[in-house]
Short mmCIF file of C-alpha atoms and ligand atoms in Angstrom, two decimals:
data_model
loop_
_atom_site.label_atom_id
_atom_site.label_comp_id
_atom_site.label_asym_id
_atom_site.label_seq_id
_atom_site.Cartn_x
_atom_site.Cartn_y
_atom_site.Cartn_z
CA UNK A 1 106.98 138.36 132.12
CA UNK A 2 104.95 139.75 129.22
CA UNK A 3 105.48 138.45 125.71
CA UNK A 4 104.27 139.93 122.40
CA UNK A 5 103.99 137.74 119.32
CA UNK A 6 103.73 139.46 115.94
CA UNK A 7 101.94 137.22 113.41
CA UNK A 8 99.26 134.70 114.39
CA UNK A 9 99.85 132.01 111.77
CA UNK A 10 100.86 128.45 112.60
CA UNK A 11 104.07 129.50 114.31
CA UNK A 12 102.86 132.68 116.03
CA UNK A 13 99.60 131.29 117.37
CA UNK A 14 101.06 127.99 118.55
CA UNK A 15 104.02 129.78 120.20
CA UNK A 16 101.73 132.35 121.82
CA UNK A 17 99.32 129.75 123.20
CA UNK A 18 102.19 127.58 124.48
CA UNK A 19 104.04 130.50 126.13
CA UNK A 20 100.76 131.43 127.81
CA UNK A 21 100.50 127.83 128.98
CA UNK A 22 103.98 128.20 130.53
CA UNK A 23 102.37 130.94 132.65
CA UNK A 24 103.51 134.07 130.78
CA UNK A 25 101.22 136.94 129.85
CA UNK A 26 101.02 136.81 126.05
CA UNK A 27 99.52 139.18 123.49
CA UNK A 28 99.33 138.02 119.88
CA UNK A 29 99.24 140.70 117.18
CA UNK A 30 98.22 140.45 113.54
CA UNK A 31 97.50 142.90 110.72
CA UNK A 32 94.64 140.64 109.64
CA UNK A 33 91.73 142.16 111.59
CA UNK A 34 89.34 139.37 110.59
CA UNK A 35 91.75 136.77 111.98
CA UNK A 36 92.03 138.68 115.27
CA UNK A 37 88.24 138.99 115.53
CA UNK A 38 87.89 135.24 114.95
CA UNK A 39 90.50 134.49 117.61
CA UNK A 40 88.72 136.79 120.07
CA UNK A 41 85.58 134.71 119.46
CA UNK A 42 87.62 131.60 120.16
CA UNK A 43 87.86 130.43 116.53
CA UNK A 44 91.26 129.07 115.47
CA UNK A 45 91.71 129.95 111.79
CA UNK A 46 93.29 126.65 110.71
CA UNK A 47 93.19 122.99 111.66
CA UNK A 48 95.80 122.05 114.24
CA UNK A 49 95.10 119.25 116.74
CA UNK A 50 94.98 120.41 120.38
CA UNK A 51 95.35 124.10 119.53
CA UNK A 52 91.71 125.23 120.01
CA UNK A 53 91.67 123.72 123.51
CA UNK A 54 95.01 125.36 124.40
CA UNK A 55 93.85 128.74 123.10
CA UNK A 56 90.53 128.48 124.95
CA UNK A 57 92.18 127.44 128.24
CA UNK A 58 94.69 130.27 128.22
CA UNK A 59 92.27 132.91 126.96
CA UNK A 60 89.82 132.18 129.72
CA UNK A 61 92.65 132.16 132.27
CA UNK A 62 93.41 135.72 131.12
CA UNK A 63 96.95 134.89 130.02
CA UNK A 64 96.38 135.07 126.26
CA UNK A 65 94.97 138.01 124.30
CA UNK A 66 94.72 139.12 120.68
CA UNK A 67 94.96 142.54 119.09
CA UNK A 68 95.67 144.44 115.90
CA UNK A 69 97.20 147.21 118.02
CA UNK A 70 100.92 146.43 118.00
CA UNK A 71 102.05 149.32 120.29
CA UNK A 72 99.72 148.14 123.06
CA UNK A 73 101.25 144.65 122.88
CA UNK A 74 104.86 145.84 122.73
CA UNK A 75 104.41 148.36 125.57
CA UNK A 76 104.40 145.77 128.34
CA UNK A 77 106.48 143.06 126.65
CA UNK A 78 110.01 142.07 127.59
CA UNK A 79 110.32 139.86 124.50
CA UNK A 80 108.73 140.58 121.11
CA UNK A 81 108.67 137.55 118.82
CA UNK A 82 108.42 138.12 115.08
CA UNK A 83 106.53 135.19 113.56
CA UNK A 84 105.34 136.65 110.26
CA UNK A 85 105.50 134.89 106.89
CA UNK A 86 108.70 134.70 104.82
CA UNK A 87 107.37 133.34 101.52
CA UNK A 88 109.43 132.71 98.43
CA UNK A 89 110.54 135.84 96.63
CA UNK A 90 112.16 136.42 93.25
CA UNK A 91 115.09 134.09 92.43
CA UNK A 92 113.97 131.68 95.15
CA UNK A 93 115.24 133.93 97.92
CA UNK A 94 113.07 134.43 101.01
CA UNK A 95 110.87 137.52 100.82
CA UNK A 96 111.42 139.22 104.18
CA UNK A 97 109.18 142.22 103.48
CA UNK A 98 106.60 141.17 106.13
CA UNK A 99 109.42 140.94 108.65
CA UNK A 100 110.83 144.32 107.64
CA UNK A 101 107.40 145.96 107.97
CA UNK A 102 106.70 144.35 111.36
CA UNK A 103 110.16 145.43 112.59
CA UNK A 104 109.46 149.07 111.66
CA UNK A 105 106.17 148.92 113.61
CA UNK A 106 108.05 147.53 116.61
CA UNK A 107 110.86 150.11 116.27
CA UNK A 108 108.36 152.96 116.34
CA UNK A 109 107.12 152.04 119.78
CA UNK A 110 110.35 150.99 121.50
CA UNK A 111 111.04 152.79 124.78
CA UNK A 112 112.85 150.63 127.37
CA UNK A 113 114.88 147.44 126.81
CA UNK A 114 113.34 144.69 124.64
CA UNK A 115 114.51 141.46 123.14
CA UNK A 116 113.28 141.21 119.55
CA UNK A 117 113.39 137.53 118.66
CA UNK A 118 112.87 136.25 115.12
CA UNK A 119 110.90 133.00 114.94
CA UNK A 120 110.29 133.36 111.22
CA UNK A 121 112.68 131.38 109.03
CA UNK A 122 115.08 133.95 107.59
CA UNK A 123 118.26 133.76 105.50
CA UNK A 124 121.59 133.90 107.25
CA UNK A 125 122.55 137.52 107.83
CA UNK A 126 118.97 138.74 108.35
CA UNK A 127 119.38 139.20 112.14
CA UNK A 128 122.37 141.50 111.69
CA UNK A 129 120.47 143.42 109.01
CA UNK A 130 117.37 143.61 111.26
CA UNK A 131 119.40 145.19 114.03
CA UNK A 132 120.42 148.08 111.75
CA UNK A 133 116.93 148.28 110.25
CA UNK A 134 115.31 148.70 113.67
CA UNK A 135 117.98 151.19 114.80
CA UNK A 136 117.22 153.27 111.72
CA UNK A 137 113.53 153.45 112.64
CA UNK A 138 113.44 154.00 116.42
CA UNK A 139 111.83 157.28 117.42
CA UNK A 140 113.65 157.71 120.71
CA UNK A 141 116.90 156.30 122.09
CA UNK A 142 116.03 152.65 122.59
CA UNK A 143 117.87 149.69 124.00
CA UNK A 144 117.20 146.32 122.40
CA UNK A 145 118.81 143.09 121.28
CA UNK A 146 117.92 141.10 118.18
CA UNK A 147 117.82 137.35 118.76
CA UNK A 148 117.34 134.45 116.36
CA UNK A 149 115.05 131.76 117.77
CA UNK A 150 114.07 129.58 114.79
CA UNK A 151 111.04 127.37 115.17
CA UNK A 152 111.04 123.64 114.41
CA UNK A 153 107.40 122.70 115.08
CA UNK A 154 105.63 120.53 112.53
CA UNK A 155 102.10 121.27 111.43
CA UNK A 156 99.83 118.47 112.61
CA UNK A 157 101.77 118.00 115.86
CA UNK A 158 102.70 121.63 116.46
CA UNK A 159 101.53 121.90 120.07
CA UNK A 160 103.35 118.75 121.09
CA UNK A 161 106.47 119.82 119.20
CA UNK A 162 106.50 123.22 120.88
CA UNK A 163 106.01 121.82 124.37
CA UNK A 164 108.39 118.88 123.87
CA UNK A 165 110.96 120.02 121.30
CA UNK A 166 114.06 118.04 120.37
CA UNK A 167 116.01 121.25 120.96
CA UNK A 168 115.65 125.00 121.29
CA UNK A 169 118.06 127.16 119.30
CA UNK A 170 118.90 130.65 120.52
CA UNK A 171 121.22 132.92 118.57
CA UNK A 172 122.14 135.98 120.62
CA UNK A 173 125.09 138.30 120.88
CA UNK A 174 124.69 139.67 124.43
CA UNK A 175 124.46 138.08 127.88
CA UNK A 176 121.37 140.14 128.64
CA UNK A 177 119.52 138.72 125.64
CA UNK A 178 120.67 135.19 126.44
CA UNK A 179 119.48 135.54 130.06
CA UNK A 180 116.08 136.86 128.94
CA UNK A 181 115.63 133.99 126.48
CA UNK A 182 116.69 131.48 129.15
CA UNK A 183 113.88 132.85 131.32
CA UNK A 184 111.38 132.46 128.46
CA UNK A 185 112.36 128.82 127.97
CA UNK A 186 112.82 128.01 131.67
CA UNK A 187 109.93 125.47 131.65
CA UNK A 188 111.76 123.57 128.89
CA UNK A 189 115.10 123.75 130.77
CA UNK A 190 113.28 122.05 133.65
CA UNK A 191 112.39 119.07 131.44
CA UNK A 192 116.00 118.97 130.21
CA UNK A 193 115.36 120.08 126.63
CA UNK A 194 118.73 120.65 124.95
CA UNK A 195 119.18 124.40 124.45
CA UNK A 196 121.70 125.42 121.80
CA UNK A 197 123.12 128.87 122.52
CA UNK A 198 125.02 130.37 119.62
CA UNK A 199 125.37 133.51 117.53
CA UNK A 200 122.70 134.93 115.23
CA UNK A 201 124.13 133.64 111.96
CA UNK A 202 124.60 130.09 113.22
CA UNK A 203 121.05 129.95 114.59
CA UNK A 204 119.64 131.19 111.28
CA UNK A 205 121.57 128.59 109.35
CA UNK A 206 120.67 125.72 111.72
CA UNK A 207 117.04 126.11 110.67
CA UNK A 208 117.77 125.97 106.94
CA UNK A 209 120.33 123.20 107.33
CA UNK A 210 117.80 121.07 109.25
CA UNK A 211 114.97 121.51 106.75
CA UNK A 212 117.25 121.08 103.75
CA UNK A 213 118.76 117.90 105.20
CA UNK A 214 115.29 116.38 105.64
CA UNK A 215 114.34 117.44 102.11
CA UNK A 216 117.50 115.78 100.78
CA UNK A 217 116.51 112.60 102.63
CA UNK A 218 113.07 112.63 100.98
CA UNK A 219 114.53 113.20 97.52
CA UNK A 220 117.09 110.47 98.14
CA UNK A 221 114.47 107.84 98.92
CA UNK A 222 112.34 109.02 95.99
CA UNK A 223 115.24 108.43 93.60
CA UNK A 224 115.81 105.07 95.24
CA UNK A 225 112.10 104.26 94.70
CA UNK A 226 112.42 105.00 91.00
CA UNK A 227 115.38 102.63 90.78
CA UNK A 228 113.42 100.01 92.75
CA UNK A 229 110.65 100.22 90.15
CA UNK A 230 113.11 99.47 87.39
CA UNK A 231 115.14 96.90 89.28
CA UNK A 232 112.34 94.83 90.79
CA UNK A 233 113.14 95.88 94.37
CA UNK A 234 110.84 97.11 97.14
CA UNK A 235 111.62 100.63 98.42
CA UNK A 236 109.53 100.00 101.52
CA UNK A 237 111.91 97.28 102.63
CA UNK A 238 114.98 99.23 101.50
CA UNK A 239 113.87 102.23 103.61
CA UNK A 240 113.00 100.07 106.58
CA UNK A 241 116.35 98.32 106.57
CA UNK A 242 118.19 101.62 106.06
CA UNK A 243 116.27 103.18 108.95
CA UNK A 244 117.26 100.38 111.30
CA UNK A 245 120.80 101.70 111.02
CA UNK A 246 120.96 104.17 113.91
CA UNK A 247 123.34 106.39 111.94
CA UNK A 248 120.57 106.90 109.35
CA UNK A 249 117.30 106.66 111.32
CA UNK A 250 113.86 105.77 109.94
CA UNK A 251 112.31 109.25 109.56
CA UNK A 252 111.79 111.02 106.22
CA UNK A 253 112.47 107.87 104.23
CA UNK A 254 108.99 107.50 102.77
CA UNK A 255 108.82 107.46 99.00
CA UNK A 256 105.98 109.46 97.49
CA UNK A 257 104.97 112.29 95.16
CA UNK A 258 107.66 114.66 96.46
CA UNK A 259 107.79 117.02 99.43
CA UNK A 260 105.46 120.01 99.69
CA UNK A 261 104.11 122.27 102.39
CA UNK A 262 104.82 125.75 103.62
CA UNK A 263 108.47 125.10 104.54
CA UNK A 264 110.56 122.55 102.60
CA UNK A 265 110.01 123.91 99.08
CA UNK A 266 110.61 127.56 99.94
CA UNK A 267 113.34 126.89 102.50
CA UNK A 268 115.39 124.69 100.17
CA UNK A 269 115.10 127.29 97.41
CA UNK A 270 116.06 130.08 99.84
CA UNK A 271 119.10 128.13 101.06
CA UNK A 272 120.15 127.47 97.49
CA UNK A 273 119.80 131.21 96.79
CA UNK A 274 121.90 132.05 99.89
CA UNK A 275 124.56 129.62 98.68
CA UNK A 276 124.66 131.15 95.21
CA UNK A 277 124.83 134.66 96.66
CA UNK A 278 127.71 133.69 98.92
CA UNK A 279 129.57 131.99 96.07
CA UNK A 280 129.19 128.57 97.71
CA UNK A 281 126.50 126.78 95.69
CA UNK A 282 124.56 124.20 97.72
CA UNK A 283 124.68 121.49 95.08
CA UNK A 284 123.11 118.74 97.16
CA UNK A 285 120.15 120.96 98.03
CA UNK A 286 119.79 122.10 94.43
CA UNK A 287 119.67 118.46 93.33
CA UNK A 288 117.05 117.68 95.97
CA UNK A 289 114.87 120.48 94.57
CA UNK A 290 115.32 119.24 90.99
CA UNK A 291 114.55 115.63 91.98
CA UNK A 292 111.45 116.83 93.80
CA UNK A 293 110.17 118.67 90.73
CA UNK A 294 110.74 115.54 88.65
CA UNK A 295 108.97 113.40 91.24
CA UNK A 296 105.86 115.57 90.86
CA UNK A 297 106.00 115.03 87.09
CA UNK A 298 106.38 111.30 87.58
CA UNK A 299 103.38 111.17 89.92
CA UNK A 300 101.26 112.91 87.30
CA UNK A 301 102.56 110.65 84.54
CA UNK A 302 101.72 107.60 86.66
CA UNK A 303 98.10 108.74 87.03
CA UNK A 304 97.74 109.40 83.31
CA UNK A 305 99.25 106.02 82.52
CA UNK A 306 96.87 104.31 84.95
CA UNK A 307 93.91 106.13 83.41
CA UNK A 308 95.06 105.57 79.85
CA UNK A 309 94.87 109.33 79.12
CA UNK A 310 93.31 112.13 81.17
CA UNK A 311 90.80 113.81 78.88
CA UNK A 312 87.22 113.12 79.92
CA UNK A 313 88.31 110.64 82.63
CA UNK A 314 86.87 110.62 86.13
CA UNK A 315 89.55 110.71 88.83
CA UNK A 316 89.11 110.52 92.61
CA UNK A 317 91.77 112.43 94.53
CA UNK A 318 92.06 111.27 98.14
CA UNK A 319 93.84 113.89 100.23
CA UNK A 320 94.47 117.56 99.45
CA UNK A 321 96.54 118.75 102.43
CA UNK A 322 100.31 118.56 101.98
CA UNK A 323 100.40 116.03 104.81
CA UNK A 324 97.93 114.51 107.29
CA UNK A 325 96.57 116.33 110.34
CA UNK A 326 96.72 119.77 108.80
CA UNK A 327 94.52 121.90 106.56
CA UNK A 328 97.59 123.53 105.01
CA UNK A 329 97.71 123.07 101.24
CA UNK A 330 100.68 125.35 100.48
CA UNK A 331 102.71 123.64 97.72
CA UNK A 332 100.74 120.43 98.35
CA UNK A 333 101.32 117.81 95.63
CA UNK A 334 97.54 117.31 95.40
CA UNK A 335 96.95 120.90 94.36
CA UNK A 336 99.40 120.64 91.48
CA UNK A 337 97.97 117.27 90.43
CA UNK A 338 94.40 118.65 90.47
CA UNK A 339 95.48 121.64 88.36
CA UNK A 340 97.20 119.45 85.80
CA UNK A 341 94.32 116.99 85.62
CA UNK A 342 91.77 119.78 85.19
CA UNK A 343 93.93 121.37 82.49
CA UNK A 344 94.09 118.00 80.71
CA UNK A 345 90.28 117.75 80.71
CA UNK A 346 89.79 115.17 83.50
CA UNK A 347 86.81 115.34 85.90
CA UNK A 348 88.25 115.47 89.41
CA UNK A 349 86.31 114.44 92.48
CA UNK A 350 88.31 115.20 95.62
CA UNK A 351 88.05 114.48 99.30
CA UNK A 352 90.12 115.61 102.27
CA UNK A 353 89.00 115.33 105.91
CA UNK A 354 89.80 119.01 106.67
CA UNK A 355 91.45 120.84 103.76
CA UNK A 356 88.73 121.22 101.08
CA UNK A 357 88.06 124.93 101.69
CA UNK A 358 91.76 125.76 101.66
CA UNK A 359 92.23 123.67 98.51
CA UNK A 360 89.35 125.42 96.71
CA UNK A 361 91.00 128.75 97.52
CA UNK A 362 94.45 127.60 96.42
CA UNK A 363 93.09 126.14 93.17
CA UNK A 364 91.57 129.48 92.16
CA UNK A 365 90.21 129.21 88.63
CA UNK A 366 90.88 125.46 88.59
CA UNK A 367 88.51 124.87 91.51
CA UNK A 368 85.58 124.89 89.07
CA UNK A 369 86.93 121.67 87.56
CA UNK A 370 86.99 119.88 90.92
CA UNK A 371 84.01 118.51 92.84
CA UNK A 372 84.76 118.58 96.56
CA UNK A 373 83.19 115.68 98.42
CA UNK A 374 82.50 115.21 102.11
CA UNK A 375 83.69 111.60 102.29
CA UNK A 376 85.97 109.21 100.45
CA UNK A 377 83.09 107.04 99.23
CA UNK A 378 81.44 109.97 97.44
CA UNK A 379 84.75 110.80 95.75
CA UNK A 380 85.26 107.19 94.65
CA UNK A 381 81.78 106.75 93.20
CA UNK A 382 82.03 106.07 89.44
CA UNK A 383 85.71 107.05 89.34
CA UNK A 384 87.93 105.39 86.78
CA UNK A 385 90.99 105.82 88.96
CA UNK A 386 91.54 106.60 92.65
CA UNK A 387 94.69 108.42 93.68
CA UNK A 388 95.88 108.48 97.29
CA UNK A 389 97.90 111.69 97.60
CA UNK A 390 97.92 112.40 101.37
CA UNK A 391 98.61 109.72 103.95
CA UNK A 392 95.59 110.37 106.18
CA UNK A 393 94.93 107.38 108.45
CA UNK A 394 91.44 106.93 107.04
CA UNK A 395 92.97 106.16 103.63
CA UNK A 396 95.17 103.50 105.22
CA UNK A 397 92.06 101.76 106.47
CA UNK A 398 90.10 102.26 103.25
CA UNK A 399 87.86 99.24 102.61
CA UNK A 400 89.30 98.17 99.27
CA UNK A 401 86.43 95.83 98.39
CA UNK A 402 83.89 98.60 98.99
CA UNK A 403 86.04 101.07 97.03
CA UNK A 404 86.28 98.64 94.10
CA UNK A 405 82.50 98.22 94.01
CA UNK A 406 81.92 101.97 94.04
CA UNK A 407 84.29 102.70 91.20
CA UNK A 408 83.67 102.41 87.46
CA UNK A 409 87.13 100.85 87.04
CA UNK A 410 89.18 99.38 89.89
CA UNK A 411 92.41 101.33 89.39
CA UNK A 412 94.33 102.57 92.41
CA UNK A 413 97.36 104.87 92.29
CA UNK A 414 98.76 104.74 95.79
CA UNK A 415 101.34 107.54 95.73
CA UNK A 416 102.05 107.08 99.46
CA UNK A 417 102.40 103.28 99.49
CA UNK A 418 99.67 102.95 102.14
CA UNK A 419 98.38 99.60 100.95
CA UNK A 420 99.87 96.19 100.63
CA UNK A 421 100.35 95.57 96.90
CA UNK A 422 99.32 91.94 97.22
CA UNK A 423 96.08 92.76 99.06
CA UNK A 424 95.25 95.56 96.62
CA UNK A 425 95.63 93.19 93.68
CA UNK A 426 93.71 90.45 95.45
CA UNK A 427 90.89 92.95 96.05
CA UNK A 428 90.65 93.28 92.31
CA UNK A 429 92.61 96.48 91.80
CA UNK A 430 95.01 97.40 89.09
CA UNK A 431 97.50 98.83 91.54
CA UNK A 432 100.20 101.45 91.02
CA UNK A 433 102.52 102.62 93.77
CA UNK A 434 105.93 104.19 94.30
CA UNK A 435 108.98 101.93 94.24
CA UNK A 436 107.11 98.68 94.75
CA UNK A 437 105.97 97.90 91.23
CA UNK A 438 107.67 94.51 91.45
CA UNK A 439 105.13 93.49 94.08
CA UNK A 440 102.15 95.09 92.39
CA UNK A 441 103.05 93.72 89.02
CA UNK A 442 105.05 90.67 88.12
CA UNK A 443 104.97 88.69 91.37
CA UNK A 444 101.22 88.84 91.84
CA UNK A 445 100.37 89.41 88.20
CA UNK A 446 98.32 86.22 87.76
CA UNK A 447 95.81 87.45 90.37
CA UNK A 448 95.27 90.86 88.74
CA UNK A 449 91.65 91.48 87.91
CA UNK A 450 90.62 92.56 84.43
CA UNK A 451 89.47 96.18 84.51
CA UNK A 452 85.82 96.69 83.64
CA UNK A 453 84.07 99.62 82.00
P1 NAD B 1 101.47 132.19 108.21
O1 NAD B 1 101.47 132.70 106.84
O2 NAD B 1 100.55 131.08 108.61
O3 NAD B 1 101.21 133.40 109.24
C1 NAD B 1 101.85 134.64 109.15
C2 NAD B 1 100.96 135.66 109.85
O4 NAD B 1 101.67 136.90 109.97
C3 NAD B 1 99.66 135.96 109.10
O5 NAD B 1 98.55 135.80 109.94
C4 NAD B 1 99.84 137.44 108.67
O6 NAD B 1 98.62 138.16 108.62
C5 NAD B 1 100.74 137.95 109.77
N1 NAD B 1 101.47 139.18 109.44
C6 NAD B 1 102.10 139.50 108.28
N2 NAD B 1 102.67 140.72 108.37
C7 NAD B 1 102.40 141.18 109.62
C8 NAD B 1 102.72 142.38 110.32
N3 NAD B 1 103.46 143.35 109.76
N4 NAD B 1 102.28 142.54 111.58
C9 NAD B 1 101.55 141.55 112.16
N5 NAD B 1 101.21 140.39 111.55
C10 NAD B 1 101.64 140.21 110.29
O7 NAD B 1 102.99 131.77 108.49
P2 NAD B 1 103.54 130.53 109.36
O8 NAD B 1 103.28 129.27 108.66
O9 NAD B 1 103.11 130.68 110.79
O10 NAD B 1 105.10 130.83 109.24
C11 NAD B 1 105.68 131.95 109.88
C12 NAD B 1 107.18 131.82 109.78
O11 NAD B 1 107.62 130.68 110.51
C13 NAD B 1 107.72 131.62 108.36
O12 NAD B 1 108.96 132.25 108.26
C14 NAD B 1 107.87 130.11 108.25
O13 NAD B 1 108.84 129.75 107.32
C15 NAD B 1 108.32 129.77 109.66
N6 NAD B 1 108.00 128.41 110.08
C16 NAD B 1 106.80 127.85 109.74
C17 NAD B 1 106.49 126.56 110.18
C18 NAD B 1 105.19 125.91 109.79
O14 NAD B 1 105.08 124.69 109.97
N7 NAD B 1 104.20 126.64 109.29
C19 NAD B 1 107.41 125.85 110.97
C20 NAD B 1 108.60 126.47 111.32
C21 NAD B 1 108.89 127.75 110.87
#
């Protein structure tokens, strides 16, 4: 079977490389000619563990190819996956213009039967609309089915997630489409991956419901952390004990500076917009969004409090990516914090293991106020405050004594709660964290070092 994938971003490229690894003949298409040229040279345009090896293996086996010529890819394909971006549009709704444009290109070259499967995250009702949209643009009588096949991979473990998913969701309205999709996912049937077969609308909503539920969980624990700070409780222990309850589970219960990334912020806002449009407001999701915005403000306020004002202060930002193991900085808390600090007149020295280039691009005019360093030690040198924003492993194992000696003032704002408050204070740090102030402050207070400088 031949497969065409339209869009070679995180979802398209990972899906294409993994389908090729299943043994299918895959052609990945993109309108970005530079990206296609890079892929033809073997360069993966973003950081994703395991992906370069997978791409190289399948390219040299002749199962994976790249092109800007969509008709040539669609000609031989039985299934055409649409994996283009669906960024936030006006009013928070998803902007499906990339999808609409890609669908017209596909419609123009349809001849025999094809399954057109949407992997992009799209609002409920988009599949039905897409069917009519494609029908309106075909140039000859064409037989096709639109399918919804939302993607659940996580950046940073995308290859693993694609090859070993918790479930595959297929929304299809005909037996022929369902059979074709079963064939595509046969290797996952063999390892007993649960496959959820449903209609288009349900599949579309499953994706938003899943992301929104996780976002609600994050906002919930963040609110709990704020109460812990006031009440003298430890959110780390609260979350751990909650997570031991199998009905709750331990994932997505980490307090921090609020969720970011290419999915949660835009998907929660799109779901809220869908709810408003349908006259069924999604109040829980809307609250999660509001709490998240406030959490960002609180993270910034915590840094300014730790610094005693931002103007003219030297701040080390550790971590720029929205989470570890990715170079993606879309809606990353660190980007917003850098912007605000630069605007307030602080000198920012930042380090991320892989995301500095992407961060410089995202910061635009603010990038001039940030010095990008190639290691954590360089960022910490002479800083008056260090802020851990992304939970990269190397920040967990940061040598606190060395960090203290490098800095002008030993002040640590640990937005991800990576360090033990007691150890941080014993190492001489004035230590700020999220939902564990009782440990950083009153209980160990007598051991707190006097800031110098
Ligand atoms: P991305 O922005 O990284 O990549 C999109 C790609 O599509 C770009 O390379 C762009 O040039 C290309 N493109 C745009 N219009 C095109 C066209 N007409 N023809 C061919 N190529 C075109 O996006 P992404 O992060 O891979 O996300 C894609 C979709 O998958 C989104 O809807 C997103 O919400 C969803 N999703 C993303 C993730 C994730 O972790 N990134 C996870 C699950 C679902």
